[in-house]
PDB file of C-alpha atoms in Angstrom:
ATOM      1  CA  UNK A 688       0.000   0.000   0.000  1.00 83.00           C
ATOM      2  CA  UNK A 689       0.901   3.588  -0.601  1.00 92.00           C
ATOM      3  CA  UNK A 690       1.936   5.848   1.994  1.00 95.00           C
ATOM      4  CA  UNK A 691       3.427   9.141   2.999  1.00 96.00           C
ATOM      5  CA  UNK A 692       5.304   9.881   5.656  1.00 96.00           C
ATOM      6  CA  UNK A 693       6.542  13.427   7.192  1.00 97.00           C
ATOM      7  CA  UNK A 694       9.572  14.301   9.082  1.00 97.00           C
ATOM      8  CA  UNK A 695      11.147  17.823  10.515  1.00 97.00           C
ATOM      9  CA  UNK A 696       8.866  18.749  12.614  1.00 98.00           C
ATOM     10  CA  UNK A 697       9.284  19.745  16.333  1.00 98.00           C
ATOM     11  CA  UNK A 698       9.605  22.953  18.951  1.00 98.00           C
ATOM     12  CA  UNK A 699      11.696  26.055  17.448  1.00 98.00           C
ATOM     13  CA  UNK A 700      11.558  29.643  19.134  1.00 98.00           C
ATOM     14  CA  UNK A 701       9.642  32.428  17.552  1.00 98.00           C
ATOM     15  CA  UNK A 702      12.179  33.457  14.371  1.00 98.00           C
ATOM     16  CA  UNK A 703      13.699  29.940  13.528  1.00 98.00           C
ATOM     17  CA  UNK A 704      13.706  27.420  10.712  1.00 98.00           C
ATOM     18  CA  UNK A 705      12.298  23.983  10.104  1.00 98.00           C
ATOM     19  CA  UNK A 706      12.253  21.981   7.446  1.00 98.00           C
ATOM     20  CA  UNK A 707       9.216  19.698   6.868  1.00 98.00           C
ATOM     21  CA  UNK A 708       9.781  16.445   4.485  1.00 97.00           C
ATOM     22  CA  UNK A 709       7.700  13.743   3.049  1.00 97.00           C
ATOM     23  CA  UNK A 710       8.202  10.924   1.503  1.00 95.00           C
ATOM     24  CA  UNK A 711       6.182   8.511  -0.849  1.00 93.00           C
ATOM     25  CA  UNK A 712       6.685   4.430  -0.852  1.00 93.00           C
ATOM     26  CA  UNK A 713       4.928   1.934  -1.350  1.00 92.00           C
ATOM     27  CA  UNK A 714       2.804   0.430  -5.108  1.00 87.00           C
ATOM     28  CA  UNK A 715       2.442   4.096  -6.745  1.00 89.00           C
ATOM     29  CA  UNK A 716       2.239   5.025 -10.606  1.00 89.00           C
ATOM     30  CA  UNK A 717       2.631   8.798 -10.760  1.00 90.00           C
ATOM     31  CA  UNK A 718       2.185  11.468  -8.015  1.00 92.00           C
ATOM     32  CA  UNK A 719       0.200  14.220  -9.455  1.00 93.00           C
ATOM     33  CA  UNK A 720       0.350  17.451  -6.946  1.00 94.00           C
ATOM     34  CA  UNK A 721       1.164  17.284  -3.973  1.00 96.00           C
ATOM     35  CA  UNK A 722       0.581  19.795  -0.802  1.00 97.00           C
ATOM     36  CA  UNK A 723       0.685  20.707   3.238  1.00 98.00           C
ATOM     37  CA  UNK A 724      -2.075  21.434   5.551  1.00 98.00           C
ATOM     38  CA  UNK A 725      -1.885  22.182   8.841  1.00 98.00           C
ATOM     39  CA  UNK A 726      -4.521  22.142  11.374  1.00 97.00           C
ATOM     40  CA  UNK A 727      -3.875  24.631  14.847  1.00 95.00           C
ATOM     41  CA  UNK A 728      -6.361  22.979  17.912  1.00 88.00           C
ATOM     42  CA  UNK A 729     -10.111  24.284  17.676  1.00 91.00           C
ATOM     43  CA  UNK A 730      -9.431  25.482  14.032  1.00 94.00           C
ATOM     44  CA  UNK A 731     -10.200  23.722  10.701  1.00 95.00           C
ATOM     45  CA  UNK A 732      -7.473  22.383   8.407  1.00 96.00           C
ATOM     46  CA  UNK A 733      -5.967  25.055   6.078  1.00 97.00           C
ATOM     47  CA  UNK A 734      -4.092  24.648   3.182  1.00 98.00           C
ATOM     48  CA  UNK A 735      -0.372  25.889   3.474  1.00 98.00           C
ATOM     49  CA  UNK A 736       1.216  24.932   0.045  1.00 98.00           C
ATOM     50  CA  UNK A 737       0.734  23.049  -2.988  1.00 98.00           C
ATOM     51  CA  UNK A 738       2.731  22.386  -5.833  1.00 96.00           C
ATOM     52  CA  UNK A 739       2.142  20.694  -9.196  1.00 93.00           C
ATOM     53  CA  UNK A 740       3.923  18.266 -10.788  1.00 89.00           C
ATOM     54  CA  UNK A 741       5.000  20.778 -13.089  1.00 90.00           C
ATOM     55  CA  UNK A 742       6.327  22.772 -10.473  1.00 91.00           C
ATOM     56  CA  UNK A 743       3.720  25.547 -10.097  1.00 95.00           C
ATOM     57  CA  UNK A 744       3.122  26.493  -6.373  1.00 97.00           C
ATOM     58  CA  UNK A 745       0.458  28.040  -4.412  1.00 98.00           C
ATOM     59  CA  UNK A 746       1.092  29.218  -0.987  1.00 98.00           C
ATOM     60  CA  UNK A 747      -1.740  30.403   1.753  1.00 98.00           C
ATOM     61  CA  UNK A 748      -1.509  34.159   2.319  1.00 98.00           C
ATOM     62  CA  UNK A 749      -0.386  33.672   6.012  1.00 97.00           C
ATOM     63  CA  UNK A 750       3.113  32.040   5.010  1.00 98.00           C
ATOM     64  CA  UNK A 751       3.355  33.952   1.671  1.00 98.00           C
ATOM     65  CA  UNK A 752       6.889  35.093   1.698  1.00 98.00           C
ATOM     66  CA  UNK A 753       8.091  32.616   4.738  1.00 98.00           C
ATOM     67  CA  UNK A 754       7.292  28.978   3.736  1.00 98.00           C
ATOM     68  CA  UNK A 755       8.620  27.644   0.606  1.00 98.00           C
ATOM     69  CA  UNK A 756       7.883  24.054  -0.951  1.00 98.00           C
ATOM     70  CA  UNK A 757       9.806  22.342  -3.158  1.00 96.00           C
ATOM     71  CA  UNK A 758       9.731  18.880  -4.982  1.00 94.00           C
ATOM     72  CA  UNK A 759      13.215  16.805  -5.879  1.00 89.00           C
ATOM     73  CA  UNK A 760      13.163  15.492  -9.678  1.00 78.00           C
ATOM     74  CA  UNK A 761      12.076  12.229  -8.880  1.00 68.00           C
ATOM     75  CA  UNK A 762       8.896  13.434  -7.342  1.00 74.00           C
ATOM     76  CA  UNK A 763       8.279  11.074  -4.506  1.00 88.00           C
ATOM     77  CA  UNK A 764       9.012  13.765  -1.877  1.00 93.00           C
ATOM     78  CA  UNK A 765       8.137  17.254  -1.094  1.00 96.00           C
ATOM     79  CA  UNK A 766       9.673  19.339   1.619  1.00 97.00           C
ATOM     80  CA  UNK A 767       8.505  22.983   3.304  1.00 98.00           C
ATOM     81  CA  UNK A 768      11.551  25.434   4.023  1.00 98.00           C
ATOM     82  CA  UNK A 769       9.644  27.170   7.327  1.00 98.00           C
ATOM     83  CA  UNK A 770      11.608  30.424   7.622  1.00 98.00           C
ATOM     84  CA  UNK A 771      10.520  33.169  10.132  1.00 98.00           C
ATOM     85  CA  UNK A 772       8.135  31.248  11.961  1.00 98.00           C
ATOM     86  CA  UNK A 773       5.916  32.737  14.502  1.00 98.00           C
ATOM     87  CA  UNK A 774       3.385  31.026  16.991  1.00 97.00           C
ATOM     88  CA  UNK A 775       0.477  31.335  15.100  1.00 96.00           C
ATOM     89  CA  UNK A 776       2.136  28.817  12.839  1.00 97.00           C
ATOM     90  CA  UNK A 777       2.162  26.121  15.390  1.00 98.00           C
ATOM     91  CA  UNK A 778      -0.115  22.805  14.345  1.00 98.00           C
ATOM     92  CA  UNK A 779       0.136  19.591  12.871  1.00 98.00           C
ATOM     93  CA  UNK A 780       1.302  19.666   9.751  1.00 98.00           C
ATOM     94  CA  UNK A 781      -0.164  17.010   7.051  1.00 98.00           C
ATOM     95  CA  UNK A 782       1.447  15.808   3.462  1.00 98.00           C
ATOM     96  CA  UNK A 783      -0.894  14.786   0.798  1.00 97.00           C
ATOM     97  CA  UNK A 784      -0.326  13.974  -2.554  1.00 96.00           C
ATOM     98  CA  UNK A 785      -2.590  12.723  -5.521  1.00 95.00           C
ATOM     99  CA  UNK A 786      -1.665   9.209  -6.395  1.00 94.00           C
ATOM    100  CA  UNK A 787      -2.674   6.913  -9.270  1.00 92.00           C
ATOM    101  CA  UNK A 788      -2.084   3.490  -8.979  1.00 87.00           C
ATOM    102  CA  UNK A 789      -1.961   2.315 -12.454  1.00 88.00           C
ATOM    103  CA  UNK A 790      -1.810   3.942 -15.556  1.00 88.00           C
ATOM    104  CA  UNK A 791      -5.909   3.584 -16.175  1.00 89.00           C
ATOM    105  CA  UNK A 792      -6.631   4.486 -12.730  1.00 88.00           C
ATOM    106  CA  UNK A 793      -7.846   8.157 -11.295  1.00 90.00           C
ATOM    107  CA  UNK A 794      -6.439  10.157  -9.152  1.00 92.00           C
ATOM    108  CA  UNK A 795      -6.977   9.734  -5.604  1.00 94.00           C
ATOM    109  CA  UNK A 796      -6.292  11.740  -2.161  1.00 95.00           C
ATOM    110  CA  UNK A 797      -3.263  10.013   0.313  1.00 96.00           C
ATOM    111  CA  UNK A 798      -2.454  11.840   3.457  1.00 97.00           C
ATOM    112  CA  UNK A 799       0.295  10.834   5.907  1.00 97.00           C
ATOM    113  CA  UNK A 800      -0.108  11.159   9.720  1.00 96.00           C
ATOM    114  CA  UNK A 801       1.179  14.470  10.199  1.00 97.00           C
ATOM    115  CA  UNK A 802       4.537  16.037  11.859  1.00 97.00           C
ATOM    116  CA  UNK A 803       4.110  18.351  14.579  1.00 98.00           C
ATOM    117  CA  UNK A 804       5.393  21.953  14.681  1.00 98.00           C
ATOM    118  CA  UNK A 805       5.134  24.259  17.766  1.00 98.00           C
ATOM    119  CA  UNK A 806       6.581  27.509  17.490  1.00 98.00           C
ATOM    120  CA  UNK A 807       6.987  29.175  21.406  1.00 98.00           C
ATOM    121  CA  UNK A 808       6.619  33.164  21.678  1.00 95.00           C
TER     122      UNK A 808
END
């Protein structure tokens, strides 16, 4: 079965750097886009960034200008560069990508477990 799984997450101050990562294994065809959410307690799920599998990127206004994702050549991982990060930014952080498992198949949704990522004042 496919999967995705994140790393870099954990507790920076106010200011610092992580870097998020995810990784794709498992029976998969082609990765179409693929994106982060995060989700802060009490509030919904927001997207932070997607990007295409032709490279174009969409960011959510909040981290315009901080976060940047990026996606290696062989397409089976996507990171987010987390510059500048403030509190508000604290949440779990989710990968997902759009999978097809065969050639003749749709896409379809897989999310990995998430990564944590508190930022303290």
């Amino acid at each position: 079965q496919a999967q995705l799984v994140e790393s870099g997450g954990g507790l920076v101050q106010a200011g610092g750097s992580l870097r998020l990562s995810c990784a794709a294994s498992g029976i998969i065809f082609r990765i179409n886009d693929m994106a982060w959410y995060r989700q802060a307690p009490g509030k919904q799920r927001e997207l932070v960034a997607r990007i295409t599998s032709s490279g174009t990127t969409n960011y959510a206004d909040s981290v315009k200008g901080r976060f940047t994702i990026s996606r290696p050549n062989a397409k089976n991982t996507v990171h987010l560069q987390m510059n500048s990060l403030k509190p508000e930014d604290t949440g779990v952080y989710h990968c997902s990508a759009q999978v097809s498992d065969s050639p003749l198949l749709p896409w379809r949704e897989l999310w990995g477990q998430g990564t944590q990522v508190t930022v303290s004042p």
